[in-house]
Amino acid sequence: MDAGLIASKRLEEIAKCSLPGDGVTRLPFTDEHKQANTHIAGWMKQAGMTVRLDAAGTLIGRIEGQGARASRTFILGSHQDSVRNGGMFDGIMGVALACQAVEQAFAEKGEPDFAVEVHAYADEEGVRFPTALLGPRSLAGSFDAHVLKMRDTENVSLEDALEGFGGKPETIHSLKRNPDDVLGYLEMHIEQGPVLEQENLAVGTVTAICGIERNTITIHGKTGHAGTVPMQGRRDALVPAARIVAETQDQARKLENLRATCGTLSILPGAVNQIPETVSFSLEIRSPDDAARDSFRSHMVDYAHRVGEEQGCRLTIEKTYEQPAQDCDPHYRRFLEDACSMTQGRSVSLPSGATHDASAMAELCPIAMLFVRCRGGVSHVPEEFASSEDMEQAIAIAARFLRAL
Ligand code: HGY
Ligand code: MN
Ligand code: MN
């Protein structure tokens, strides 16, 4: 069976490692994750790798180097987790294609002269806990121990969930890799956008991964009876919130290289006949240009305080998450562009509006990314799809890249 069909079959199988419901829901350090790791370990062994789980819950397949660069490692990988009711390709496809690219690259040519690893990171989406990228950040040394205390909606701490899964929270700090020992990192990922479909290309190379920040805006007004409190003088917390949400879209629409989204919102007391007293909502800003993101944020902060005061409300803005934009390594990108041109006749490069494990690995080593065409450009939904033919191309390009390293 050809590599693309094997990939499709494996992804159909592992998609069953999910909570019930539409699409795939596989959160970190759960039974579904444990089942998935059994499949992934099989893929790694099939590619001739030894398999282990590291202290941060990353499943690692490894082939030792046999030559002059045996002490250095090239890493491939992506994340095993999904969003709720997400697709069966986001993240996990990168793990499957990496295992097959390693198998294809070295089955023909024999052992690499450098070591090769494939990583299946536990948590990139940050759905279960309000943090993400624990695995790659522990390797890069940018892991912050305070995240271990964060809790999920069942009040389970990340630390306990990780320990219960077989990780060792107390030794995560020792996972930091020496950058001299790491040749680089390649992540293959479904594009999650429409460009490759428009270009009618199976595979593209990534120029940069956007920077991202998440803020929580909380507005404090004054509640009261919806029927008896006069409209004049109300301190309705939802009014400035609504203005901020609308301003976010109005301003972001004017900018080519920036996306801003208010994805969550809560209202207290939250009754039809009570004036909203406390409104809390998220403001996420993304851009491949950190300076553009900063100036957008400062405009929104000024605007938010202004409309809050106009309504007589108190307002707080807390940045809860941030990661900088990361450029892909130009040297590796050229390799990949050549491999794309040789395999599919031409290559296209594009920035990534989604973040990836590669964003964190960039703090450790040079990064490279390949995108695989995404049907309709839709992702984070059950309809997410990549064809076996396109995955076949990606495996061949990655194998060619590994052999040329
Ligand atoms: O949010 C993202 O871009 C990624 O899917 N976690
Ligand atoms: Mn995702
Ligand atoms: Mn992803």
Coordinates of C-alpha atoms and ligand atoms in Angstrom, one line a residue:
M1 CA 0.0 0.0 0.0
D2 CA 1.4 3.4 -0.8
A3 CA 2.5 5.8 1.9
G4 CA -0.4 8.2 1.4
L5 CA -3.0 5.4 1.9
I6 CA -1.1 4.1 4.9
A7 CA -1.2 7.6 6.4
S8 CA -5.0 7.9 5.7
K9 CA -5.6 4.6 7.3
R10 CA -3.6 5.3 10.4
L11 CA -5.3 8.7 10.8
E12 CA -8.8 7.1 10.5
E13 CA -7.7 4.6 13.2
I14 CA -6.3 7.1 15.6
A15 CA -9.3 9.4 15.1
K16 CA -11.3 6.8 17.1
C17 CA -9.2 7.8 20.2
S18 CA -11.6 10.5 21.0
L19 CA -14.5 11.5 23.4
P20 CA -17.9 10.7 21.9
G21 CA -19.5 13.3 19.6
D22 CA -18.8 14.9 16.2
G23 CA -15.2 15.1 15.0
V24 CA -12.3 14.4 17.3
T25 CA -12.0 15.5 20.9
R26 CA -8.7 14.2 22.3
L27 CA -7.3 16.3 25.2
P28 CA -3.9 15.8 26.9
F29 CA -3.2 13.2 29.6
T30 CA -6.6 11.5 29.2
D31 CA -7.5 7.9 28.3
E32 CA -8.0 9.0 24.7
H33 CA -4.4 10.3 24.7
K34 CA -3.1 7.0 26.2
Q35 CA -4.9 5.0 23.5
A36 CA -3.5 7.4 20.8
N37 CA 0.0 6.9 22.1
T38 CA -0.3 3.2 21.6
H39 CA -1.0 3.8 17.9
I40 CA 1.8 6.3 17.6
A41 CA 4.3 4.0 19.3
G42 CA 3.5 1.4 16.7
W43 CA 4.1 3.9 13.9
M44 CA 7.5 4.8 15.5
K45 CA 8.6 1.2 15.9
Q46 CA 7.5 0.4 12.3
A47 CA 10.0 3.1 11.3
G48 CA 12.8 1.5 13.2
M49 CA 12.7 3.8 16.2
T50 CA 13.0 3.2 19.9
V51 CA 10.1 4.7 21.9
R52 CA 9.9 6.5 25.3
L53 CA 7.6 9.0 27.1
D54 CA 9.5 12.0 28.5
A55 CA 8.8 13.8 31.8
A56 CA 6.6 16.4 30.0
G57 CA 4.4 13.7 28.4
T58 CA 6.0 13.9 24.9
L59 CA 6.2 10.5 23.2
I60 CA 9.6 10.3 21.5
G61 CA 10.7 7.9 18.8
R62 CA 14.5 7.9 18.1
I63 CA 17.0 6.4 15.7
E64 CA 20.6 6.7 16.8
G65 CA 23.0 8.4 14.4
Q66 CA 25.7 6.2 12.9
G67 CA 28.2 8.7 11.6
A68 CA 30.2 11.9 12.2
R69 CA 27.1 13.7 13.4
A70 CA 25.8 11.0 15.7
S71 CA 25.8 13.3 18.7
R72 CA 23.4 15.7 16.9
T73 CA 19.7 15.2 16.4
F74 CA 17.2 16.3 13.8
I75 CA 13.7 16.4 15.2
L76 CA 10.3 16.1 13.4
G77 CA 6.9 16.1 15.1
S78 CA 3.7 17.8 16.0
H79 CA 0.9 17.5 18.6
Q80 CA -1.4 14.6 19.3
D81 CA -4.1 16.6 21.0
S82 CA -7.1 18.2 19.2
V83 CA -9.6 21.0 19.9
R84 CA -13.2 19.9 20.9
N85 CA -15.0 18.3 18.0
G86 CA -12.1 19.1 15.8
G87 CA -10.7 17.5 12.7
M88 CA -8.6 14.3 12.3
F89 CA -5.6 15.9 10.7
D90 CA -4.6 19.0 12.8
G91 CA -1.5 18.0 14.7
I92 CA -1.6 14.2 14.5
M93 CA -1.1 14.2 10.7
G94 CA 2.3 15.8 11.3
V95 CA 3.3 12.9 13.7
A96 CA 2.1 10.2 11.2
L97 CA 3.8 11.8 8.2
A98 CA 7.0 12.3 10.2
C99 CA 7.2 8.6 11.1
Q100 CA 6.6 7.6 7.4
A101 CA 9.2 10.2 6.1
V102 CA 11.8 8.8 8.5
E103 CA 11.0 5.2 7.4
Q104 CA 11.1 6.2 3.7
A105 CA 14.3 8.3 4.1
F106 CA 16.4 5.8 5.8
A107 CA 14.9 2.5 4.7
E108 CA 16.4 3.1 1.3
K109 CA 19.7 4.7 2.4
G110 CA 20.3 3.0 5.7
E111 CA 20.9 4.6 9.1
P112 CA 21.4 8.4 9.1
D113 CA 24.8 9.8 10.2
F114 CA 22.9 12.0 12.7
A115 CA 20.2 10.9 15.2
V116 CA 16.6 11.4 14.2
E117 CA 13.6 11.8 16.6
V118 CA 9.9 12.1 16.0
H119 CA 7.9 13.8 18.8
A120 CA 4.2 13.6 19.6
Y121 CA 3.6 16.5 21.9
A122 CA 0.8 16.2 24.4
D123 CA -0.8 19.6 24.4
E124 CA -0.6 22.3 21.7
E125 CA -4.2 23.5 21.6
G126 CA -4.4 24.6 25.3
V127 CA -8.0 23.4 25.4
R128 CA -7.9 21.4 28.7
F129 CA -5.6 23.8 30.6
P130 CA -5.1 27.6 30.0
T131 CA -1.6 27.0 28.8
A132 CA 0.0 25.2 25.9
L133 CA 3.3 23.9 24.3
L134 CA 4.5 22.3 27.6
G135 CA 6.5 19.6 25.6
P136 CA 8.5 21.8 23.2
R137 CA 8.9 24.5 25.8
S138 CA 10.5 22.0 28.2
L139 CA 13.0 21.0 25.5
A140 CA 13.7 24.7 24.7
G141 CA 14.1 25.6 28.3
S142 CA 11.3 28.2 28.1
F143 CA 9.0 26.2 30.3
D144 CA 7.5 28.1 33.2
A145 CA 6.8 25.9 36.3
H146 CA 3.8 28.0 37.4
V147 CA 1.8 26.4 34.6
L148 CA 1.8 23.1 36.5
K149 CA -0.5 24.6 39.0
M150 CA -3.1 25.5 36.4
R151 CA -6.4 23.6 36.6
D152 CA -8.9 22.2 34.1
T153 CA -12.7 22.6 34.5
E154 CA -12.8 19.5 36.8
N155 CA -10.3 21.3 39.0
V156 CA -7.5 18.8 38.1
S157 CA -4.1 20.5 38.1
L158 CA -1.8 20.0 35.1
E159 CA 0.8 18.6 37.5
D160 CA -1.5 15.9 38.7
A161 CA -2.8 15.0 35.3
L162 CA 0.7 14.8 33.9
E163 CA 1.9 12.6 36.9
G164 CA -1.1 10.3 36.5
F165 CA -0.2 9.9 32.8
G166 CA 3.3 8.8 33.5
G167 CA 5.1 12.1 33.3
K168 CA 7.5 13.5 35.9
P169 CA 6.6 17.2 36.6
E170 CA 9.5 17.5 39.1
T171 CA 12.1 16.7 36.5
I172 CA 10.8 18.7 33.5
H173 CA 13.6 21.2 33.9
S174 CA 16.1 18.5 33.1
L175 CA 14.6 18.1 29.7
K176 CA 16.3 21.2 28.3
R177 CA 18.3 20.3 25.2
N178 CA 21.7 21.8 24.4
P179 CA 21.1 23.8 21.1
D180 CA 24.5 22.5 19.8
D181 CA 23.1 19.0 19.9
V182 CA 20.0 19.8 17.8
L183 CA 20.3 20.2 14.0
G184 CA 16.8 21.5 13.6
Y185 CA 13.1 20.8 13.7
L186 CA 10.6 20.1 10.8
E187 CA 6.8 20.1 11.4
M188 CA 4.3 19.0 8.8
H189 CA 0.8 20.4 9.3
I190 CA -2.5 20.7 7.5
E191 CA -2.6 24.3 6.2
Q192 CA -5.8 25.2 7.9
G193 CA -6.4 27.8 5.2
P194 CA -7.3 28.2 1.5
V195 CA -4.0 29.1 -0.2
L196 CA -2.7 25.7 -1.4
E197 CA -6.1 24.8 -2.7
Q198 CA -6.2 28.1 -4.6
E199 CA -2.7 27.4 -6.0
N200 CA -3.7 23.8 -6.8
L201 CA -0.7 22.5 -4.9
A202 CA -0.4 19.6 -2.5
V203 CA 2.4 21.0 -0.4
G204 CA 3.8 24.4 0.5
T205 CA 6.6 25.8 2.7
V206 CA 6.0 28.2 5.6
T207 CA 7.8 31.5 5.9
A208 CA 7.0 32.5 9.4
I209 CA 4.6 31.6 12.3
C210 CA 2.4 34.4 13.6
G211 CA 3.0 35.8 17.1
I212 CA -0.1 35.5 19.3
E213 CA -1.3 37.1 22.5
R214 CA -4.5 36.5 24.5
N215 CA -6.0 39.1 26.9
T216 CA -8.9 38.9 29.3
I217 CA -10.9 42.2 29.5
T218 CA -13.2 42.5 32.5
I219 CA -15.7 45.3 32.8
H220 CA -17.4 46.1 36.2
G221 CA -20.7 48.1 36.0
K222 CA -23.7 48.1 38.3
T223 CA -26.7 45.7 38.0
G224 CA -30.3 46.6 38.8
H225 CA -33.9 45.9 37.7
A226 CA -34.1 46.0 33.9
G227 CA -37.6 47.6 34.2
T228 CA -37.2 50.2 36.9
V229 CA -33.7 51.6 36.5
P230 CA -33.8 54.6 34.1
M231 CA -31.7 54.4 30.9
Q232 CA -30.0 57.6 31.8
G233 CA -27.1 56.9 34.2
R234 CA -27.0 53.1 33.8
R235 CA -23.6 51.5 34.2
D236 CA -24.4 48.5 31.9
A237 CA -21.1 46.5 31.6
L238 CA -22.2 44.9 28.4
V239 CA -22.4 48.2 26.5
P240 CA -18.6 49.0 26.4
A241 CA -17.9 45.3 25.9
A242 CA -20.1 45.4 22.7
R243 CA -18.3 48.5 21.5
I244 CA -14.9 47.0 22.1
V245 CA -15.8 43.8 20.2
A246 CA -17.1 45.9 17.2
E247 CA -14.0 48.1 17.3
T248 CA -11.8 45.0 17.3
Q249 CA -13.2 43.9 14.0
D250 CA -13.5 47.4 12.5
Q251 CA -9.8 48.1 13.1
A252 CA -8.5 44.6 12.3
R253 CA -10.3 44.6 9.0
K254 CA -8.1 47.6 7.9
L255 CA -4.9 45.6 8.4
E256 CA -3.6 42.9 6.0
N257 CA -1.4 41.1 8.3
L258 CA -3.3 40.9 11.6
R259 CA -6.2 38.9 13.0
A260 CA -8.1 39.8 16.1
T261 CA -10.9 37.8 17.7
C262 CA -13.1 38.0 20.8
G263 CA -13.8 34.3 21.2
T264 CA -15.3 34.0 24.7
L265 CA -17.6 36.2 26.7
S266 CA -19.4 35.8 30.1
I267 CA -22.0 38.0 31.7
L268 CA -23.0 38.3 35.3
P269 CA -25.7 38.1 36.8
G270 CA -26.7 36.9 33.3
A271 CA -30.5 37.2 33.6
V272 CA -32.9 38.7 31.0
N273 CA -34.3 41.2 33.6
Q274 CA -31.1 42.3 35.2
I275 CA -28.6 44.9 33.9
P276 CA -25.2 43.2 33.3
E277 CA -22.8 44.0 36.1
T278 CA -19.6 42.1 35.2
V279 CA -18.6 41.2 31.7
S280 CA -15.4 39.3 31.0
F281 CA -14.2 38.4 27.5
S282 CA -11.1 37.4 25.5
L283 CA -9.2 39.5 23.0
E284 CA -6.8 37.4 20.9
I285 CA -4.5 39.2 18.5
R286 CA -2.2 37.5 15.9
S287 CA 0.3 38.8 13.4
P288 CA 3.6 37.7 11.8
D289 CA 4.7 41.2 12.8
D290 CA 5.1 41.7 16.5
A291 CA 5.3 45.5 16.2
A292 CA 2.0 45.6 14.3
R293 CA 0.4 43.4 17.1
D294 CA 1.8 45.7 19.8
S295 CA 0.4 48.9 18.2
F296 CA -3.0 47.3 17.6
R297 CA -3.1 46.3 21.3
S298 CA -2.2 49.8 22.5
H299 CA -5.0 51.2 20.3
M300 CA -7.5 48.7 21.8
V301 CA -6.4 49.4 25.4
D302 CA -6.9 53.2 24.9
Y303 CA -10.2 52.6 23.2
A304 CA -11.4 50.1 25.9
H305 CA -10.6 52.5 28.8
R306 CA -12.3 55.4 27.0
V307 CA -15.6 53.5 26.3
G308 CA -15.5 52.0 29.8
E309 CA -15.3 55.5 31.4
E310 CA -18.1 56.8 29.2
Q311 CA -20.4 54.2 30.7
G312 CA -19.1 54.8 34.2
C313 CA -17.6 51.3 34.4
R314 CA -14.2 50.1 35.8
L315 CA -12.2 48.0 33.3
T316 CA -9.2 45.7 33.6
I317 CA -7.1 44.2 30.8
E318 CA -4.8 41.2 31.6
K319 CA -2.5 39.6 29.1
T320 CA -2.9 35.9 29.8
Y321 CA -0.7 34.4 27.0
E322 CA 1.9 35.5 24.5
Q323 CA 4.3 34.0 22.1
P324 CA 6.4 36.0 19.6
A325 CA 6.3 35.6 15.8
Q326 CA 8.9 33.1 14.6
D327 CA 10.7 33.0 11.2
C328 CA 11.4 29.7 9.6
D329 CA 15.0 29.0 8.9
P330 CA 15.8 30.3 5.4
H331 CA 18.4 27.6 4.7
Y332 CA 16.0 24.8 5.5
R333 CA 13.2 26.6 3.7
R334 CA 15.3 26.6 0.5
F335 CA 15.9 22.9 0.9
L336 CA 12.2 22.3 1.3
E337 CA 11.4 24.6 -1.7
D338 CA 13.8 22.6 -3.8
A339 CA 12.3 19.3 -2.6
C340 CA 8.8 20.7 -3.4
S341 CA 9.8 21.8 -6.9
M342 CA 11.5 18.4 -7.6
T343 CA 8.5 16.5 -6.3
Q344 CA 5.5 18.6 -7.5
G345 CA 7.0 20.9 -10.1
R346 CA 6.9 24.2 -8.1
S347 CA 6.7 25.5 -4.6
V348 CA 4.7 28.2 -2.8
S349 CA 5.7 29.8 0.5
L350 CA 3.2 31.3 2.9
P351 CA 3.0 32.6 6.5
S352 CA 1.1 30.6 9.2
G353 CA -1.8 32.4 10.9
A354 CA -2.1 29.4 13.2
T355 CA 0.5 28.7 15.9
H356 CA 2.3 25.4 16.1
D357 CA 4.7 23.5 18.3
A358 CA 7.4 24.8 15.9
S359 CA 6.8 28.3 17.5
A360 CA 8.2 27.0 20.8
M361 CA 10.9 24.8 19.1
A362 CA 12.3 28.0 17.5
E363 CA 13.6 29.0 20.9
L364 CA 15.9 25.8 20.7
C365 CA 16.8 25.3 17.0
P366 CA 16.2 26.4 13.4
I367 CA 12.7 25.4 12.4
A368 CA 11.0 24.5 9.1
M369 CA 7.4 23.8 8.3
L370 CA 5.6 22.1 5.4
F371 CA 1.8 22.7 4.9
V372 CA -0.4 20.1 3.3
R373 CA -3.5 21.3 1.3
C374 CA -6.6 21.6 3.3
R375 CA -9.9 20.9 1.6
G376 CA -12.0 24.1 1.6
G377 CA -9.4 25.7 3.9
V378 CA -11.5 24.6 7.0
S379 CA -9.9 23.3 10.2
H380 CA -10.8 22.9 13.9
V381 CA -14.0 21.3 12.5
P382 CA -15.0 17.6 11.8
E383 CA -15.0 18.4 8.0
E384 CA -11.2 19.1 8.1
F385 CA -9.6 17.0 5.3
A386 CA -6.3 16.2 3.6
S387 CA -6.1 13.7 0.8
S388 CA -3.8 10.6 0.8
E389 CA -2.3 11.8 -2.5
D390 CA -1.3 15.1 -0.9
M391 CA 0.1 13.3 2.2
E392 CA 2.1 11.0 -0.1
Q393 CA 3.7 14.1 -1.7
A394 CA 4.5 15.5 1.8
I395 CA 6.1 12.3 2.9
A396 CA 8.3 12.2 -0.3
I397 CA 9.3 15.8 0.1
A398 CA 10.2 15.3 3.8
A399 CA 12.1 12.1 3.0
R400 CA 14.1 13.9 0.3
F401 CA 14.8 16.8 2.8
L402 CA 16.1 14.3 5.4
R403 CA 18.3 12.6 3.0
A404 CA 19.8 15.9 1.8
L405 CA 20.6 17.1 5.4
Ligands
HGY1 O1 -4.6 28.5 18.0 C1 -3.9 28.0 17.1 O2 -3.4 28.6 16.2 C2 -3.5 26.5 17.2 O3 -4.5 25.8 16.4 N1 -3.5 26.0 18.5
MN2 MN -5.2 23.5 16.1
MN3 MN -2.1 22.3 15.1

